Short mmCIF file of C-alpha atoms in Angstrom, two decimals:
data_model
loop_
_atom_site.label_atom_id
_atom_site.label_comp_id
_atom_site.label_asym_id
_atom_site.label_seq_id
_atom_site.Cartn_x
_atom_site.Cartn_y
_atom_site.Cartn_z
CA MET A 139 -17.46 8.96 -3.08
CA THR A 140 -13.87 8.76 -1.96
CA SER A 141 -12.04 8.19 1.30
CA GLY A 142 -8.50 7.77 2.57
CA CYS A 143 -5.12 9.33 1.90
CA ASP A 144 -3.31 10.60 -1.18
CA VAL A 145 -2.61 7.61 -3.45
CA ARG A 146 0.94 8.88 -4.06
CA SER A 147 1.75 8.45 -0.37
CA ILE A 148 1.05 4.69 -0.48
CA ALA A 149 4.19 2.60 -1.04
CA ASP A 150 4.22 -0.49 -3.28
CA ARG A 151 0.60 0.09 -4.28
CA GLN A 152 -1.90 -2.74 -4.80
CA TYR A 153 -5.27 -2.26 -6.50
CA GLN A 154 -8.45 -4.19 -5.90
CA THR A 155 -12.09 -3.74 -6.88
CA VAL A 156 -14.85 -5.68 -5.10
CA GLN A 157 -18.57 -5.85 -5.56
CA THR A 158 -20.00 -5.07 -2.13
CA GLU A 159 -22.75 -3.19 -0.37
CA SER A 160 -20.57 -2.88 2.74
CA ALA A 161 -18.05 -0.26 1.59
CA LEU A 162 -18.50 1.88 4.71
CA ARG A 163 -18.02 -1.15 6.94
CA ILE A 164 -14.79 -2.03 5.13
CA ILE A 165 -13.52 1.54 5.33
CA HIS A 166 -14.28 1.58 9.05
CA GLY A 167 -12.20 -1.59 9.43
CA LEU A 168 -9.28 -0.11 7.50
CA GLN A 169 -9.38 3.00 9.67
CA CYS A 170 -9.49 0.96 12.88
CA ALA A 171 -6.49 -1.04 11.64
CA ASN A 172 -4.62 2.19 10.83
CA ILE A 173 -4.01 0.97 7.28
CA ALA A 174 -3.04 3.57 4.69
CA TYR A 175 -5.57 3.32 1.85
CA PHE A 176 -7.48 5.18 -0.82
CA ALA A 177 -11.04 4.14 -1.61
CA LYS A 178 -13.55 5.08 -4.28
CA TYR A 179 -16.98 3.56 -3.75
CA ASN A 180 -20.72 3.59 -4.23
CA GLU A 181 -23.54 1.37 -2.99
CA GLN A 182 -22.49 -1.61 -5.11
CA ARG A 183 -18.73 -1.40 -5.65
CA LEU A 184 -15.53 -0.52 -3.83
CA MET A 185 -12.16 0.24 -5.45
CA LEU A 186 -9.23 0.07 -3.05
CA VAL A 187 -5.59 1.10 -3.21
CA TYR A 188 -3.29 -0.09 -0.40
CA SER A 189 0.28 -1.15 0.26
CA ALA A 190 1.44 -4.69 -0.50
CA ALA A 191 2.60 -4.86 3.12
CA ASP A 192 -1.06 -4.74 4.22
CA SER A 193 -2.43 -7.25 1.70
CA ASP A 194 -3.19 -10.01 4.22
CA ARG A 195 -4.88 -7.64 6.65
CA VAL A 196 -6.95 -6.02 3.90
CA SER A 197 -8.04 -9.46 2.67
CA GLU A 198 -9.20 -10.39 6.17
CA ILE A 199 -11.15 -7.13 6.52
CA LEU A 200 -12.90 -7.78 3.20
CA LYS A 201 -13.79 -11.33 4.29
CA ARG A 202 -15.10 -10.20 7.68
CA ALA A 203 -17.34 -7.62 6.02
CA ALA A 204 -19.04 -10.41 4.07
CA LEU A 205 -19.73 -12.63 7.12
CA PRO A 206 -23.35 -12.99 8.29
CA GLN A 207 -22.30 -11.88 11.77
CA ALA A 208 -21.23 -8.49 10.41
CA ASP A 209 -24.87 -7.36 10.26
CA LEU A 210 -25.48 -8.46 13.85
CA ILE A 211 -22.42 -6.59 15.12
CA GLU A 212 -23.56 -3.49 13.23
CA ARG A 213 -26.97 -3.64 14.86
CA ILE A 214 -25.38 -4.08 18.29
CA ARG A 215 -23.12 -1.10 17.61
CA GLN A 216 -25.97 1.16 16.57
CA GLU A 217 -28.54 0.06 19.13
CA GLU A 218 -28.44 0.36 22.90
CA SER A 219 -27.30 -3.15 23.83
CA ASN A 220 -27.97 -4.80 27.18
CA GLU A 221 -25.69 -6.88 29.38
CA GLU A 222 -27.04 -10.12 27.97
CA THR A 223 -26.03 -9.10 24.44
CA TYR A 224 -22.55 -8.22 25.59
CA GLN A 225 -22.17 -11.48 27.50
CA SER A 226 -23.15 -13.43 24.38
CA LEU A 227 -19.91 -12.19 22.81
CA ILE A 228 -17.69 -13.55 25.59
CA PRO A 229 -17.03 -16.91 23.83
CA GLU A 230 -15.85 -15.09 20.68
CA ILE A 231 -13.63 -12.79 22.70
CA ALA A 232 -12.16 -15.70 24.64
CA SER A 233 -11.40 -17.49 21.37
CA ILE A 234 -9.61 -14.54 19.79
CA LEU A 235 -7.57 -14.04 22.99
CA ASN A 236 -6.63 -17.74 23.13
CA ILE A 237 -8.12 -18.23 26.61
CA SER A 238 -10.98 -20.32 27.95
CA VAL A 239 -14.49 -18.94 28.32
CA SER A 240 -14.48 -19.85 32.01
CA HIS A 241 -11.25 -17.90 32.53
CA LEU A 242 -12.74 -14.80 30.93
CA GLU A 243 -16.01 -15.17 32.84
CA SER A 244 -14.02 -15.29 36.07
CA ARG A 245 -12.75 -11.78 35.46
CA PRO A 246 -14.61 -8.75 36.93
CA PHE A 247 -17.95 -8.11 35.24
CA ASP A 248 -17.06 -4.50 34.38
CA LEU A 249 -13.93 -5.74 32.62
CA GLN A 250 -15.99 -8.20 30.58
CA MET A 251 -18.33 -5.39 29.48
CA ILE A 252 -15.42 -3.15 28.45
CA LEU A 253 -13.89 -6.03 26.49
CA ALA A 254 -17.22 -6.64 24.75
CA GLN A 255 -17.59 -2.97 23.82
CA THR A 256 -14.01 -2.84 22.53
CA TYR A 257 -14.61 -6.01 20.52
CA ILE A 258 -17.69 -4.46 18.92
CA ASN A 259 -15.87 -1.21 18.14
CA TYR A 260 -13.03 -3.02 16.36
CA TRP A 261 -14.92 -5.97 14.88
CA ASN A 262 -14.73 -4.68 11.30
CA SER A 263 -10.93 -4.66 11.37
CA ASP A 264 -8.51 -7.59 11.20
CA SER A 265 -7.90 -10.05 14.03
CA ILE A 266 -4.48 -8.62 14.94
CA THR A 267 -5.97 -5.16 15.37
CA ILE A 268 -8.76 -6.63 17.52
CA LYS A 269 -6.27 -8.53 19.67
CA SER A 270 -4.15 -5.41 20.10
CA ALA A 271 -7.19 -3.31 21.06
CA LEU A 272 -8.32 -5.90 23.62
CA GLY A 273 -4.75 -5.91 24.92
CA LEU A 274 -5.26 -2.31 26.00
CA VAL A 275 -8.04 -3.50 28.31
CA MET A 276 -6.44 -6.60 29.80
CA ALA A 277 -3.05 -8.30 29.78
CA LEU A 278 -2.58 -10.73 26.89
CA ASN A 279 -1.05 -14.18 27.24
CA GLU A 280 2.16 -15.23 25.51
CA GLU A 281 0.38 -17.01 22.65
CA THR A 282 -1.60 -13.92 21.67
CA LEU A 283 1.40 -11.63 22.05
CA SER A 284 3.39 -13.99 19.84
CA GLU A 285 0.69 -13.87 17.15
CA ILE A 286 0.73 -10.08 17.17
CA GLY A 287 4.53 -9.96 17.09
CA SER A 288 4.72 -12.45 14.23
CA VAL A 289 2.39 -10.40 12.04
CA HIS A 290 4.27 -7.19 12.82
CA GLN A 291 7.60 -8.83 11.93
CA LYS A 292 6.18 -10.10 8.65
CA GLN A 293 4.81 -6.66 7.85
CA GLU A 294 8.16 -5.04 8.64
CA ALA A 295 9.90 -7.54 6.36
CA VAL A 296 7.51 -6.71 3.52
CA ASN A 297 8.08 -3.01 4.16
CA ASP A 298 11.84 -3.57 4.03
CA MET A 299 11.51 -5.43 0.71
CA SER A 300 9.37 -2.60 -0.62
CA GLU A 301 12.12 -0.17 0.34
CA VAL A 302 14.71 -2.36 -1.40
CA ARG A 303 12.58 -2.57 -4.56
CA ARG A 304 12.06 1.18 -4.50
CA ASP A 305 15.80 1.80 -4.06
CA VAL A 306 16.60 -0.60 -6.91
CA HIS A 307 13.99 1.05 -9.13
CA GLU A 308 15.41 4.50 -8.37
CA ALA A 309 18.95 3.25 -9.03
CA GLU A 310 17.87 1.70 -12.34
CA GLN A 311 16.08 4.89 -13.25
CA ARG A 312 19.17 6.96 -12.46
CA SER A 313 21.34 4.56 -14.49
CA ALA A 314 18.95 4.82 -17.43
CA GLU A 315 19.02 8.60 -17.23
CA GLU A 316 22.83 8.63 -17.02
CA MET A 317 23.06 6.27 -19.98
CA GLN A 318 20.70 8.49 -21.92
CA GLU A 319 22.84 11.52 -21.10
CA GLU A 320 25.97 9.63 -22.18
CA GLN A 321 24.27 8.64 -25.45
CA ILE A 322 23.23 12.24 -26.03
CA GLY A 323 26.80 13.34 -25.32
CA TYR A 324 28.12 10.66 -27.66
CA LEU A 325 25.72 11.70 -30.40
CA THR A 326 26.78 15.28 -29.89
CA ARG A 327 30.43 14.31 -30.24
CA GLN A 328 29.59 12.35 -33.38
CA GLN A 329 27.74 15.31 -34.77
CA ARG A 330 30.69 17.60 -34.03
CA ARG A 331 33.05 15.18 -35.74
CA ARG A 332 30.84 15.00 -38.82
CA MET A 333 30.60 18.76 -38.91
CA ALA A 334 34.38 19.07 -38.66
CA GLN A 335 34.80 16.50 -41.42
CA SER A 336 32.27 18.32 -43.55
CA ILE A 337 34.04 21.63 -43.05
CA GLN A 338 37.41 20.02 -43.78
CA HIS A 339 36.05 18.43 -46.95
CA LYS A 340 34.50 21.72 -48.04
CA SER A 341 37.77 23.56 -47.44
CA TYR A 342 39.67 20.91 -49.40
CA GLN A 343 37.19 21.15 -52.28
CA GLU A 344 37.44 24.94 -52.32
CA GLN A 345 41.23 24.67 -52.45
CA LEU A 346 40.98 22.30 -55.43
CA ASP A 347 38.66 24.73 -57.20
CA ILE A 348 41.10 27.60 -56.64
CA GLU A 349 43.99 25.57 -58.03
CA GLU A 350 41.91 24.55 -61.03
CA ARG A 351 41.03 28.18 -61.81
CA GLU A 352 44.70 29.16 -61.52
CA ARG A 353 45.71 26.55 -64.06
CA ARG A 354 43.15 27.79 -66.58
CA LYS A 355 44.46 31.33 -66.54
#
């Protein structure tokens, strides 16, 4: 089975094959993180294609899919969970948001439940995506915002380098094509010169033959 976008649309492509029974979980994480990817998979193996700019995030998604907690989160997602189950996730949510558990527990109960549901929905993705999703529910502190901004800046820098490499590659390719055209032109000129020389030599030889015949008469 396959999933994702056209491979040709992925810039600076990276390839990775992993032995896993959690291909669908990984694909869900990639989709939540809005990462451009192409995947080919079965029940035992997953082959991924993604941009070099997303390498760190993809690595984290793969690692999270292999954690023991991944199965628990999947059960919570699929089953009708109660308030106690949601509240058990509060310490994890507080940790990822860089705030204390007591601070989060002091917030309105409805807000805590929405945060827990959002956390469950995005758990398969990378931590930056989870932080950003939780940030849509409640205001994030400066530390968390800084973490998100730092990752985005790094990703933009990698994207910029990918653009530079692509431009250099295209320029080198154009130069190679121009050089090839020049060589072809040069060879053509050489061929024309040899042809002219051949014709000149032939004409000279014919003139010698004519003169020789005239002398014999």
